[in-house]
Amino acid sequence: MLKVPRHLFVPDYLANQAYLDSPLPIGYGQTISQPYIVAYMTSILEPEKTDKILEIGTGSGYQAAVLAEIVDSVFTVEIIDGLAEQAQQLLKLLGYGNVWVKSGDGFHGWKEHAPYDKIIVTAAPEEIPQPLTEQLKEGGKMIIPVGEKYGYQYLILVEKKKGKVLKKNMLPVRFVPFTRDED
Ligand code: SAH
């Protein structure tokens, strides 16, 4: 996280607040997560050098950049075209050649590159999207906030072990809602 220039991932007028431990608006009604939460979710996944990771909710691209510093490749999906484009340009400018950004509804994951060692979701659905569980490797981990829109939500750790899907509540959180293309 010390390597990733967070001030470049927030609007210019907020650059002076980029190193506070706080979420910040990034336009389109969305936010860049609080650094504590980025660090927490990253560490829960226990990312390894060889990992291929799927992120749903690219936003500013900051979480993708933090992961890209550690792992082999990051595939990230963002439902708001403007944010996807902006993040893609910034990540390219900063030399993150191991991040691929796609604009679309992340409910469906990113099938072409599945299965993934780890999956990270940074917007909160009311239930875990089934395609994401399907695209997780055996032995893989997913961290996802689940709960009511703007209400009670929990970060859930999902692990696929011996064909079984195990779920564990980790931390109460507040994320922006997971939206759908039909909305
Ligand atoms: N990881 C981001 C945090 C962005 S906030 C960062 O580091 O900046 C969550 C993002 O999820 C928002 O940009 C929102 O548009 C996006 N999102 C919400 N529902 C989505 C969906 N169904 N598919 C893909 N992205 C989604």
PDB file of N, CA and C in Angstrom, residues 6-52:
ATOM      1  N   ARG A   6      -2.218   6.779  -3.620  1.00  0.00           N
ATOM      2  CA  ARG A   6      -3.685   6.883  -3.493  1.00  0.00           C
ATOM      3  C   ARG A   6      -4.203   8.250  -3.946  1.00  0.00           C
ATOM      4  N   HIS A   7      -3.363   9.304  -3.833  1.00  0.00           N
ATOM      5  CA  HIS A   7      -3.839  10.647  -4.212  1.00  0.00           C
ATOM      6  C   HIS A   7      -4.182  10.725  -5.704  1.00  0.00           C
ATOM      7  N   LEU A   8      -3.627   9.824  -6.516  1.00  0.00           N
ATOM      8  CA  LEU A   8      -3.952   9.833  -7.949  1.00  0.00           C
ATOM      9  C   LEU A   8      -5.274   9.117  -8.247  1.00  0.00           C
ATOM     10  N   PHE A   9      -5.799   8.393  -7.265  1.00  0.00           N
ATOM     11  CA  PHE A   9      -7.029   7.621  -7.449  1.00  0.00           C
ATOM     12  C   PHE A   9      -8.270   8.375  -6.958  1.00  0.00           C
ATOM     13  N   VAL A  10      -8.070   9.587  -6.415  1.00  0.00           N
ATOM     14  CA  VAL A  10      -9.202  10.393  -5.943  1.00  0.00           C
ATOM     15  C   VAL A  10      -9.261  11.673  -6.779  1.00  0.00           C
ATOM     16  N   PRO A  11     -10.405  12.367  -6.788  1.00  0.00           N
ATOM     17  CA  PRO A  11     -10.468  13.622  -7.547  1.00  0.00           C
ATOM     18  C   PRO A  11      -9.442  14.629  -7.014  1.00  0.00           C
ATOM     19  N   ASP A  12      -8.939  15.490  -7.905  1.00  0.00           N
ATOM     20  CA  ASP A  12      -7.894  16.460  -7.533  1.00  0.00           C
ATOM     21  C   ASP A  12      -8.221  17.227  -6.256  1.00  0.00           C
ATOM     22  N   TYR A  13      -9.483  17.654  -6.133  1.00  0.00           N
ATOM     23  CA  TYR A  13      -9.832  18.499  -4.976  1.00  0.00           C
ATOM     24  C   TYR A  13      -9.764  17.742  -3.653  1.00  0.00           C
ATOM     25  N   LEU A  14      -9.629  16.421  -3.702  1.00  0.00           N
ATOM     26  CA  LEU A  14      -9.532  15.622  -2.468  1.00  0.00           C
ATOM     27  C   LEU A  14      -8.136  15.037  -2.254  1.00  0.00           C
ATOM     28  N   ALA A  15      -7.204  15.396  -3.142  1.00  0.00           N
ATOM     29  CA  ALA A  15      -5.854  14.809  -3.073  1.00  0.00           C
ATOM     30  C   ALA A  15      -5.216  15.027  -1.702  1.00  0.00           C
ATOM     31  N   ASN A  16      -5.523  16.169  -1.082  1.00  0.00           N
ATOM     32  CA  ASN A  16      -4.920  16.457   0.233  1.00  0.00           C
ATOM     33  C   ASN A  16      -5.500  15.590   1.353  1.00  0.00           C
ATOM     34  N   GLN A  17      -6.566  14.837   1.052  1.00  0.00           N
ATOM     35  CA  GLN A  17      -7.147  13.939   2.068  1.00  0.00           C
ATOM     36  C   GLN A  17      -6.867  12.471   1.754  1.00  0.00           C
ATOM     37  N   ALA A  18      -6.077  12.244   0.712  1.00  0.00           N
ATOM     38  CA  ALA A  18      -5.916  10.876   0.205  1.00  0.00           C
ATOM     39  C   ALA A  18      -5.213   9.952   1.195  1.00  0.00           C
ATOM     40  N   TYR A  19      -4.444  10.496   2.115  1.00  0.00           N
ATOM     41  CA  TYR A  19      -3.701   9.631   3.043  1.00  0.00           C
ATOM     42  C   TYR A  19      -4.313   9.603   4.435  1.00  0.00           C
ATOM     43  N   LEU A  20      -5.569  10.077   4.541  1.00  0.00           N
ATOM     44  CA  LEU A  20      -6.331   9.871   5.771  1.00  0.00           C
ATOM     45  C   LEU A  20      -6.971   8.489   5.667  1.00  0.00           C
ATOM     46  N   ASP A  21      -7.263   7.880   6.813  1.00  0.00           N
ATOM     47  CA  ASP A  21      -7.889   6.554   6.797  1.00  0.00           C
ATOM     48  C   ASP A  21      -9.399   6.713   6.664  1.00  0.00           C
ATOM     49  N   SER A  22      -9.809   7.126   5.465  1.00  0.00           N
ATOM     50  CA  SER A  22     -11.219   7.452   5.259  1.00  0.00           C
ATOM     51  C   SER A  22     -11.633   7.116   3.834  1.00  0.00           C
ATOM     52  N   PRO A  23     -12.908   6.709   3.642  1.00  0.00           N
ATOM     53  CA  PRO A  23     -13.397   6.565   2.264  1.00  0.00           C
ATOM     54  C   PRO A  23     -13.571   7.961   1.677  1.00  0.00           C
ATOM     55  N   LEU A  24     -13.538   8.090   0.364  1.00  0.00           N
ATOM     56  CA  LEU A  24     -13.708   9.408  -0.280  1.00  0.00           C
ATOM     57  C   LEU A  24     -14.571   9.237  -1.527  1.00  0.00           C
ATOM     58  N   PRO A  25     -15.344  10.272  -1.879  1.00  0.00           N
ATOM     59  CA  PRO A  25     -16.145  10.182  -3.102  1.00  0.00           C
ATOM     60  C   PRO A  25     -15.258  10.179  -4.351  1.00  0.00           C
ATOM     61  N   ILE A  26     -15.658   9.390  -5.356  1.00  0.00           N
ATOM     62  CA  ILE A  26     -14.890   9.341  -6.613  1.00  0.00           C
ATOM     63  C   ILE A  26     -15.778   9.671  -7.817  1.00  0.00           C
ATOM     64  N   GLY A  27     -16.951  10.278  -7.534  1.00  0.00           N
ATOM     65  CA  GLY A  27     -17.868  10.613  -8.624  1.00  0.00           C
ATOM     66  C   GLY A  27     -18.867   9.503  -8.868  1.00  0.00           C
ATOM     67  N   TYR A  28     -19.919   9.795  -9.630  1.00  0.00           N
ATOM     68  CA  TYR A  28     -20.980   8.839  -9.965  1.00  0.00           C
ATOM     69  C   TYR A  28     -21.645   8.254  -8.709  1.00  0.00           C
ATOM     70  N   GLY A  29     -21.567   8.954  -7.586  1.00  0.00           N
ATOM     71  CA  GLY A  29     -22.167   8.467  -6.345  1.00  0.00           C
ATOM     72  C   GLY A  29     -21.402   7.316  -5.702  1.00  0.00           C
ATOM     73  N   GLN A  30     -20.154   7.074  -6.138  1.00  0.00           N
ATOM     74  CA  GLN A  30     -19.375   5.938  -5.627  1.00  0.00           C
ATOM     75  C   GLN A  30     -18.242   6.429  -4.731  1.00  0.00           C
ATOM     76  N   THR A  31     -17.610   5.497  -4.029  1.00  0.00           N
ATOM     77  CA  THR A  31     -16.527   5.879  -3.118  1.00  0.00           C
ATOM     78  C   THR A  31     -15.333   4.946  -3.285  1.00  0.00           C
ATOM     79  N   ILE A  32     -14.162   5.468  -2.985  1.00  0.00           N
ATOM     80  CA  ILE A  32     -12.960   4.637  -2.837  1.00  0.00           C
ATOM     81  C   ILE A  32     -12.985   4.184  -1.378  1.00  0.00           C
ATOM     82  N   SER A  33     -12.761   2.896  -1.140  1.00  0.00           N
ATOM     83  CA  SER A  33     -12.864   2.372   0.231  1.00  0.00           C
ATOM     84  C   SER A  33     -11.810   2.987   1.144  1.00  0.00           C
ATOM     85  N   GLN A  34     -12.133   2.938   2.429  1.00  0.00           N
ATOM     86  CA  GLN A  34     -11.188   3.354   3.476  1.00  0.00           C
ATOM     87  C   GLN A  34      -9.949   2.444   3.406  1.00  0.00           C
ATOM     88  N   PRO A  35      -8.746   3.003   3.504  1.00  0.00           N
ATOM     89  CA  PRO A  35      -7.530   2.177   3.426  1.00  0.00           C
ATOM     90  C   PRO A  35      -7.524   0.997   4.409  1.00  0.00           C
ATOM     91  N   TYR A  36      -8.054   1.201   5.614  1.00  0.00           N
ATOM     92  CA  TYR A  36      -8.104   0.096   6.574  1.00  0.00           C
ATOM     93  C   TYR A  36      -8.855  -1.100   5.978  1.00  0.00           C
ATOM     94  N   ILE A  37      -9.977  -0.815   5.317  1.00  0.00           N
ATOM     95  CA  ILE A  37     -10.804  -1.891   4.751  1.00  0.00           C
ATOM     96  C   ILE A  37     -10.092  -2.550   3.555  1.00  0.00           C
ATOM     97  N   VAL A  38      -9.408  -1.739   2.747  1.00  0.00           N
ATOM     98  CA  VAL A  38      -8.629  -2.283   1.624  1.00  0.00           C
ATOM     99  C   VAL A  38      -7.566  -3.246   2.166  1.00  0.00           C
ATOM    100  N   ALA A  39      -6.872  -2.810   3.210  1.00  0.00           N
ATOM    101  CA  ALA A  39      -5.816  -3.642   3.808  1.00  0.00           C
ATOM    102  C   ALA A  39      -6.412  -4.906   4.426  1.00  0.00           C
ATOM    103  N   TYR A  40      -7.531  -4.739   5.125  1.00  0.00           N
ATOM    104  CA  TYR A  40      -8.178  -5.870   5.796  1.00  0.00           C
ATOM    105  C   TYR A  40      -8.616  -6.932   4.781  1.00  0.00           C
ATOM    106  N   MET A  41      -9.317  -6.478   3.733  1.00  0.00           N
ATOM    107  CA  MET A  41      -9.810  -7.436   2.736  1.00  0.00           C
ATOM    108  C   MET A  41      -8.654  -8.100   1.990  1.00  0.00           C
ATOM    109  N   THR A  42      -7.618  -7.327   1.699  1.00  0.00           N
ATOM    110  CA  THR A  42      -6.436  -7.865   1.013  1.00  0.00           C
ATOM    111  C   THR A  42      -5.777  -8.937   1.870  1.00  0.00           C
ATOM    112  N   SER A  43      -5.618  -8.657   3.166  1.00  0.00           N
ATOM    113  CA  SER A  43      -4.903  -9.610   4.022  1.00  0.00           C
ATOM    114  C   SER A  43      -5.729 -10.873   4.256  1.00  0.00           C
ATOM    115  N   ILE A  44      -7.054 -10.740   4.332  1.00  0.00           N
ATOM    116  CA  ILE A  44      -7.924 -11.919   4.513  1.00  0.00           C
ATOM    117  C   ILE A  44      -7.756 -12.893   3.337  1.00  0.00           C
ATOM    118  N   LEU A  45      -7.532 -12.351   2.155  1.00  0.00           N
ATOM    119  CA  LEU A  45      -7.393 -13.208   0.967  1.00  0.00           C
ATOM    120  C   LEU A  45      -6.051 -13.942   0.931  1.00  0.00           C
ATOM    121  N   GLU A  46      -5.099 -13.519   1.770  1.00  0.00           N
ATOM    122  CA  GLU A  46      -3.745 -14.093   1.758  1.00  0.00           C
ATOM    123  C   GLU A  46      -3.215 -14.209   0.322  1.00  0.00           C
ATOM    124  N   PRO A  47      -3.113 -13.061  -0.375  1.00  0.00           N
ATOM    125  CA  PRO A  47      -2.695 -13.086  -1.779  1.00  0.00           C
ATOM    126  C   PRO A  47      -1.274 -13.626  -1.952  1.00  0.00           C
ATOM    127  N   GLU A  48      -1.112 -14.418  -3.013  1.00  0.00           N
ATOM    128  CA  GLU A  48       0.206 -14.981  -3.306  1.00  0.00           C
ATOM    129  C   GLU A  48       0.661 -14.551  -4.690  1.00  0.00           C
ATOM    130  N   LYS A  49       1.978 -14.604  -4.906  1.00  0.00           N
ATOM    131  CA  LYS A  49       2.595 -14.136  -6.157  1.00  0.00           C
ATOM    132  C   LYS A  49       1.985 -14.738  -7.417  1.00  0.00           C
ATOM    133  N   THR A  50       1.536 -15.989  -7.294  1.00  0.00           N
ATOM    134  CA  THR A  50       1.044 -16.698  -8.477  1.00  0.00           C
ATOM    135  C   THR A  50      -0.466 -16.547  -8.686  1.00  0.00           C
ATOM    136  N   ASP A  51      -1.129 -15.804  -7.797  1.00  0.00           N
ATOM    137  CA  ASP A  51      -2.602 -15.743  -7.829  1.00  0.00           C
ATOM    138  C   ASP A  51      -3.168 -14.982  -9.026  1.00  0.00           C
ATOM    139  N   LYS A  52      -4.298 -15.502  -9.504  1.00  0.00           N
ATOM    140  CA  LYS A  52      -5.132 -14.794 -10.475  1.00  0.00           C
ATOM    141  C   LYS A  52      -6.374 -14.369  -9.707  1.00  0.00           C
TER     142      LYS A  52
END
